[in-house]
Amino acid sequence: MQQDKNLFNPGFVPEPEIYIQRRIGRGAVKNRTEDLMDLVYLWDNQVEPDTEAWLFLHHTSMTAYFKIEETNPRAEIKEHMGRVCTDSACELFLCLPDENEAFVTEETHPELFYTDADDTALGRLSAEGALQLPFKAQAEHHLYINIEVNALGCIYAKYGRSRQNRIPFTEEMLKALEIEVQHFADHWEMQINVPYSVINEIAGFKLMKPGCVFGWNLCKISETPEIEHYASMADIDCDHPDFHRPQDFLTMLML
């Protein structure tokens, strides 16, 4: 997909593992759907609906935006914290650094803190490039969040350091999430808006501010055999379906 030069600096290499992004107003998301990127299907899939997505950063929240070319998405779970993975669902993963590795500053990385009137957001850097960040998501060490939502807007959300013994979102946390689902003739779209206050509460410190670094991934899933599918923004290094691999997540630096 052709990328908007205002969002992605064309001088950077493609297929990055590290993204750098300036914050934009939440209302600007609807006007930036051309910035969505294709998710890639992994493992064995019965269907492969084309899915585009992106994670937009705002001043007090972030929005995971999905566009799925699917006309009749399975949507049978009608309550929060049910097995929405059996429906046609979208999922946001966030991996949170420890406080001592969470931030870069203008002193440590001056090349990142320039201003450009033409840039709404900065673009992409490869993990193999010169940029060295203090954080890289690690399995079984870092807290990570997964927020999964079906086409009815029903949410399954937990956090923890592994797949086991994950902690469910409280009722207050679930209420703080804003879900918008729209159905069209040939596709459907979803926005998952997560206030930074929820992320900071889970992190245990004020993580979400300019200079912060965190892990992330966006996924499309259904575990129902007839429509089973698994798409991901990040490349998952596993021989069987498993999105719960923070070591494979992408990295985001917020400016």
C-alpha positions as a Markdown table, in Angstrom:
| # | Residue | x | y | z |
|---|---|---|---|---|
| 1 | Met | 0.0 | 0.0 | 0.0 |
| 2 | Gln | 1.3 | 3.5 | -0.8 |
| 3 | Gln | 2.1 | 5.4 | 2.4 |
| 4 | Asp | 1.4 | 9.1 | 3.0 |
| 5 | Lys | 4.8 | 10.8 | 3.1 |
| 6 | Asn | 3.5 | 13.0 | 6.0 |
| 7 | Leu | 3.2 | 9.9 | 8.2 |
| 8 | Phe | 6.1 | 7.8 | 7.0 |
| 9 | Asn | 9.4 | 9.3 | 6.1 |
| 10 | Pro | 10.3 | 7.7 | 2.7 |
| 11 | Gly | 14.0 | 7.8 | 3.6 |
| 12 | Phe | 13.5 | 5.1 | 6.1 |
| 13 | Val | 13.8 | 1.4 | 5.2 |
| 14 | Pro | 10.6 | -0.6 | 4.8 |
| 15 | Glu | 9.4 | -3.5 | 7.0 |
| 16 | Pro | 10.6 | -1.8 | 10.2 |
| 17 | Glu | 10.5 | -3.1 | 13.8 |
| 18 | Ile | 10.7 | 0.3 | 15.4 |
| 19 | Tyr | 8.2 | 3.1 | 14.7 |
| 20 | Ile | 8.4 | 6.8 | 15.7 |
| 21 | Gln | 5.2 | 8.7 | 15.9 |
| 22 | Arg | 4.1 | 12.2 | 16.9 |
| 23 | Arg | 0.8 | 12.6 | 18.6 |
| 24 | Ile | -2.2 | 13.8 | 16.5 |
| 25 | Gly | -5.6 | 15.0 | 17.5 |
| 26 | Arg | -8.1 | 12.2 | 18.0 |
| 27 | Gly | -10.5 | 13.8 | 15.6 |
| 28 | Ala | -7.9 | 13.6 | 12.8 |
| 29 | Val | -8.1 | 9.8 | 12.7 |
| 30 | Lys | -11.0 | 9.6 | 10.3 |
| 31 | Asn | -9.0 | 11.7 | 7.9 |
| 32 | Arg | -6.0 | 9.5 | 8.0 |
| 33 | Thr | -7.4 | 6.1 | 7.0 |
| 34 | Glu | -5.0 | 6.2 | 4.0 |
| 35 | Asp | -2.2 | 5.6 | 6.5 |
| 36 | Leu | -3.5 | 2.1 | 7.4 |
| 37 | Met | -1.1 | -0.8 | 6.7 |
| 38 | Asp | -1.9 | -4.3 | 5.7 |
| 39 | Leu | -1.9 | -7.1 | 8.3 |
| 40 | Val | -0.2 | -10.3 | 7.2 |
| 41 | Tyr | -1.8 | -13.7 | 7.5 |
| 42 | Leu | 0.2 | -16.3 | 9.5 |
| 43 | Trp | -0.2 | -20.1 | 10.0 |
| 44 | Asp | -3.1 | -22.0 | 8.4 |
| 45 | Asn | -6.2 | -19.9 | 7.6 |
| 46 | Gln | -9.6 | -21.0 | 6.3 |
| 47 | Val | -10.4 | -17.4 | 5.2 |
| 48 | Glu | -8.2 | -14.4 | 4.8 |
| 49 | Pro | -10.3 | -11.1 | 4.8 |
| 50 | Asp | -8.1 | -8.2 | 3.8 |
| 51 | Thr | -7.4 | -6.2 | 6.9 |
| 52 | Glu | -5.7 | -2.8 | 7.3 |
| 53 | Ala | -4.9 | -1.2 | 10.6 |
| 54 | Trp | -2.8 | 1.3 | 12.4 |
| 55 | Leu | -2.2 | 2.6 | 15.9 |
| 56 | Phe | -2.7 | 6.3 | 16.2 |
| 57 | Leu | -1.3 | 8.2 | 19.2 |
| 58 | His | -3.2 | 11.2 | 20.7 |
| 59 | His | -2.5 | 13.5 | 23.6 |
| 60 | Thr | -4.6 | 11.6 | 26.2 |
| 61 | Ser | -5.3 | 8.3 | 24.5 |
| 62 | Met | -4.5 | 6.0 | 21.6 |
| 63 | Thr | -6.7 | 4.5 | 18.9 |
| 64 | Ala | -6.3 | 1.2 | 17.2 |
| 65 | Tyr | -8.1 | 1.5 | 13.8 |
| 66 | Phe | -9.0 | -1.5 | 11.8 |
| 67 | Lys | -10.7 | -1.8 | 8.3 |
| 68 | Ile | -11.7 | -5.4 | 7.4 |
| 69 | Glu | -13.1 | -6.5 | 4.0 |
| 70 | Glu | -15.6 | -8.8 | 5.4 |
| 71 | Thr | -19.4 | -8.5 | 4.8 |
| 72 | Asn | -20.9 | -10.7 | 7.5 |
| 73 | Pro | -18.5 | -11.0 | 10.4 |
| 74 | Arg | -19.3 | -13.7 | 12.9 |
| 75 | Ala | -20.6 | -11.9 | 16.1 |
| 76 | Glu | -22.3 | -14.3 | 18.6 |
| 77 | Ile | -20.7 | -13.2 | 21.9 |
| 78 | Lys | -22.9 | -10.5 | 23.3 |
| 79 | Glu | -21.2 | -9.7 | 26.6 |
| 80 | His | -17.8 | -8.4 | 27.8 |
| 81 | Met | -15.1 | -10.9 | 28.8 |
| 82 | Gly | -16.6 | -13.7 | 26.8 |
| 83 | Arg | -14.7 | -15.7 | 24.2 |
| 84 | Val | -14.8 | -13.1 | 21.5 |
| 85 | Cys | -11.9 | -14.9 | 19.8 |
| 86 | Thr | -14.5 | -17.4 | 18.4 |
| 87 | Asp | -16.1 | -14.5 | 16.6 |
| 88 | Ser | -14.5 | -12.2 | 14.0 |
| 89 | Ala | -12.4 | -10.1 | 16.3 |
| 90 | Cys | -9.7 | -7.4 | 16.3 |
| 91 | Glu | -7.0 | -7.3 | 18.9 |
| 92 | Leu | -4.6 | -4.7 | 20.3 |
| 93 | Phe | -1.5 | -5.8 | 22.2 |
| 94 | Leu | 0.6 | -3.4 | 24.3 |
| 95 | Cys | 3.8 | -4.3 | 26.1 |
| 96 | Leu | 4.9 | -2.0 | 28.9 |
| 97 | Pro | 8.5 | -1.2 | 29.9 |
| 98 | Asp | 9.8 | -1.0 | 33.4 |
| 99 | Glu | 10.2 | 2.6 | 34.5 |
| 100 | Asn | 14.0 | 2.6 | 34.2 |
| 101 | Glu | 13.8 | 1.7 | 30.5 |
| 102 | Ala | 10.7 | 3.6 | 29.5 |
| 103 | Phe | 11.9 | 6.9 | 28.1 |
| 104 | Val | 14.3 | 8.6 | 25.7 |
| 105 | Thr | 15.1 | 12.3 | 26.0 |
| 106 | Glu | 16.4 | 15.1 | 23.8 |
| 107 | Glu | 19.8 | 14.6 | 25.6 |
| 108 | Thr | 20.0 | 10.9 | 24.8 |
| 109 | His | 18.6 | 11.0 | 21.3 |
| 110 | Pro | 18.7 | 14.6 | 20.0 |
| 111 | Glu | 18.3 | 13.5 | 16.4 |
| 112 | Leu | 14.7 | 12.4 | 17.2 |
| 113 | Phe | 13.5 | 15.7 | 18.7 |
| 114 | Tyr | 13.4 | 17.9 | 15.7 |
| 115 | Thr | 10.4 | 19.8 | 14.3 |
| 116 | Asp | 9.1 | 19.7 | 10.8 |
| 117 | Ala | 6.1 | 21.6 | 9.8 |
| 118 | Asp | 5.2 | 19.1 | 7.1 |
| 119 | Asp | 5.3 | 16.1 | 9.6 |
| 120 | Thr | 2.1 | 15.1 | 11.4 |
| 121 | Ala | 4.1 | 12.1 | 12.6 |
| 122 | Leu | 7.5 | 10.7 | 12.1 |
| 123 | Gly | 8.0 | 7.5 | 10.2 |
| 124 | Arg | 9.9 | 4.2 | 10.6 |
| 125 | Leu | 13.3 | 3.0 | 11.6 |
| 126 | Ser | 14.7 | -0.5 | 11.3 |
| 127 | Ala | 15.8 | -2.4 | 14.4 |
| 128 | Glu | 19.0 | -3.1 | 12.5 |
| 129 | Gly | 19.6 | 0.7 | 12.1 |
| 130 | Ala | 21.7 | 3.0 | 14.2 |
| 131 | Leu | 18.8 | 3.8 | 16.7 |
| 132 | Gln | 19.3 | 2.2 | 20.0 |
| 133 | Leu | 16.3 | 2.3 | 22.4 |
| 134 | Pro | 16.4 | 1.4 | 26.1 |
| 135 | Phe | 13.5 | -1.1 | 25.8 |
| 136 | Lys | 12.8 | -4.3 | 23.9 |
| 137 | Ala | 9.8 | -6.4 | 24.9 |
| 138 | Gln | 10.7 | -9.7 | 26.7 |
| 139 | Ala | 8.5 | -12.6 | 27.3 |
| 140 | Glu | 7.8 | -13.5 | 30.9 |
| 141 | His | 9.3 | -10.3 | 32.1 |
| 142 | His | 7.3 | -7.3 | 30.9 |
| 143 | Leu | 3.7 | -6.6 | 31.6 |
| 144 | Tyr | 1.6 | -6.8 | 28.4 |
| 145 | Ile | -2.0 | -5.9 | 27.7 |
| 146 | Asn | -4.4 | -7.6 | 25.2 |
| 147 | Ile | -7.7 | -6.0 | 24.3 |
| 148 | Glu | -9.8 | -8.1 | 21.9 |
| 149 | Val | -13.1 | -6.8 | 20.5 |
| 150 | Asn | -15.7 | -8.5 | 18.2 |
| 151 | Ala | -17.9 | -6.9 | 15.6 |
| 152 | Leu | -20.6 | -6.2 | 18.2 |
| 153 | Gly | -18.1 | -4.2 | 20.3 |
| 154 | Cys | -17.9 | -6.8 | 23.1 |
| 155 | Ile | -14.5 | -6.7 | 24.8 |
| 156 | Tyr | -12.1 | -9.3 | 26.3 |
| 157 | Ala | -9.2 | -7.5 | 28.0 |
| 158 | Lys | -6.5 | -8.8 | 30.4 |
| 159 | Tyr | -2.9 | -8.0 | 31.4 |
| 160 | Gly | 0.0 | -9.9 | 32.9 |
| 161 | Arg | 3.5 | -11.1 | 32.2 |
| 162 | Ser | 2.6 | -14.4 | 30.4 |
| 163 | Arg | -0.4 | -16.2 | 28.9 |
| 164 | Gln | -1.1 | -17.8 | 32.3 |
| 165 | Asn | -2.7 | -16.1 | 35.4 |
| 166 | Arg | -3.6 | -13.0 | 33.5 |
| 167 | Ile | -5.6 | -10.3 | 35.3 |
| 168 | Pro | -8.9 | -9.2 | 33.8 |
| 169 | Phe | -9.7 | -5.5 | 33.3 |
| 170 | Thr | -11.9 | -4.1 | 36.1 |
| 171 | Glu | -15.3 | -2.9 | 35.3 |
| 172 | Glu | -14.0 | 0.7 | 35.5 |
| 173 | Met | -11.2 | -0.1 | 33.0 |
| 174 | Leu | -13.7 | -1.7 | 30.6 |
| 175 | Lys | -16.0 | 1.4 | 30.8 |
| 176 | Ala | -13.0 | 3.7 | 30.0 |
| 177 | Leu | -12.4 | 1.9 | 26.7 |
| 178 | Glu | -14.3 | 3.5 | 23.8 |
| 179 | Ile | -15.3 | 1.1 | 21.0 |
| 180 | Glu | -16.7 | 2.3 | 17.7 |
| 181 | Val | -17.8 | -0.3 | 15.1 |
| 182 | Gln | -19.3 | 0.6 | 11.7 |
| 183 | His | -20.7 | -1.8 | 9.1 |
| 184 | Phe | -20.7 | -1.0 | 5.4 |
| 185 | Ala | -21.8 | -2.9 | 2.3 |
| 186 | Asp | -18.4 | -4.4 | 1.6 |
| 187 | His | -16.4 | -4.0 | 4.8 |
| 188 | Trp | -16.5 | -3.1 | 8.5 |
| 189 | Glu | -14.4 | -0.8 | 10.6 |
| 190 | Met | -13.4 | -0.7 | 14.2 |
| 191 | Gln | -11.8 | 1.8 | 16.5 |
| 192 | Ile | -10.5 | 0.8 | 19.9 |
| 193 | Asn | -9.7 | 3.9 | 21.9 |
| 194 | Val | -7.6 | 3.4 | 25.1 |
| 195 | Pro | -7.1 | 6.3 | 27.5 |
| 196 | Tyr | -3.5 | 6.7 | 28.7 |
| 197 | Ser | -4.8 | 6.7 | 32.3 |
| 198 | Val | -5.7 | 3.0 | 31.9 |
| 199 | Ile | -2.3 | 2.1 | 30.6 |
| 200 | Asn | -0.6 | 4.2 | 33.3 |
| 201 | Glu | -2.6 | 2.5 | 36.0 |
| 202 | Ile | -1.5 | -1.0 | 34.8 |
| 203 | Ala | 2.1 | 0.2 | 34.4 |
| 204 | Gly | 2.2 | 1.6 | 37.9 |
| 205 | Phe | 3.8 | 4.9 | 36.8 |
| 206 | Lys | 3.1 | 7.7 | 34.2 |
| 207 | Leu | 4.3 | 5.9 | 31.2 |
| 208 | Met | 2.3 | 7.5 | 28.4 |
| 209 | Lys | 4.0 | 10.8 | 27.6 |
| 210 | Pro | 6.4 | 12.2 | 25.0 |
| 211 | Gly | 9.6 | 10.2 | 24.9 |
| 212 | Cys | 8.0 | 6.9 | 26.1 |
| 213 | Val | 8.8 | 3.6 | 24.4 |
| 214 | Phe | 6.5 | 0.6 | 24.4 |
| 215 | Gly | 5.8 | -2.6 | 22.5 |
| 216 | Trp | 2.7 | -3.2 | 20.3 |
| 217 | Asn | 0.9 | -5.3 | 17.8 |
| 218 | Leu | -2.4 | -5.3 | 16.0 |
| 219 | Cys | -4.1 | -8.6 | 15.1 |
| 220 | Lys | -7.2 | -10.0 | 13.3 |
| 221 | Ile | -8.5 | -13.4 | 14.5 |
| 222 | Ser | -11.2 | -16.0 | 14.6 |
| 223 | Glu | -10.7 | -19.4 | 16.2 |
| 224 | Thr | -14.0 | -20.9 | 14.9 |
| 225 | Pro | -12.9 | -23.7 | 12.5 |
| 226 | Glu | -15.0 | -22.7 | 9.6 |
| 227 | Ile | -13.6 | -19.2 | 9.5 |
| 228 | Glu | -10.3 | -19.7 | 11.4 |
| 229 | His | -7.8 | -17.0 | 10.6 |
| 230 | Tyr | -4.8 | -15.2 | 12.1 |
| 231 | Ala | -3.4 | -11.9 | 10.8 |
| 232 | Ser | -0.8 | -9.7 | 12.4 |
| 233 | Met | 1.0 | -6.4 | 12.0 |
| 234 | Ala | 4.2 | -8.0 | 13.5 |
| 235 | Asp | 5.9 | -11.1 | 12.2 |
| 236 | Ile | 5.4 | -13.8 | 14.9 |
| 237 | Asp | 8.2 | -16.3 | 15.1 |
| 238 | Cys | 6.2 | -19.3 | 16.1 |
| 239 | Asp | 5.2 | -22.5 | 14.3 |
| 240 | His | 1.6 | -22.5 | 15.7 |
| 241 | Pro | -1.0 | -19.8 | 16.3 |
| 242 | Asp | 0.1 | -17.6 | 19.3 |
| 243 | Phe | -0.1 | -13.8 | 19.4 |
| 244 | His | 1.0 | -13.8 | 23.0 |
| 245 | Arg | 4.6 | -13.3 | 22.2 |
| 246 | Pro | 5.8 | -9.8 | 23.3 |
| 247 | Gln | 9.3 | -10.7 | 22.2 |
| 248 | Asp | 8.0 | -10.4 | 18.6 |
| 249 | Phe | 6.0 | -7.2 | 19.1 |
| 250 | Leu | 6.9 | -4.0 | 17.2 |
| 251 | Thr | 8.3 | -1.1 | 19.1 |
| 252 | Met | 6.8 | 2.5 | 19.3 |
| 253 | Leu | 8.5 | 5.7 | 20.4 |
| 254 | Met | 6.0 | 8.5 | 21.1 |
| 255 | Leu | 7.2 | 12.1 | 20.5 |
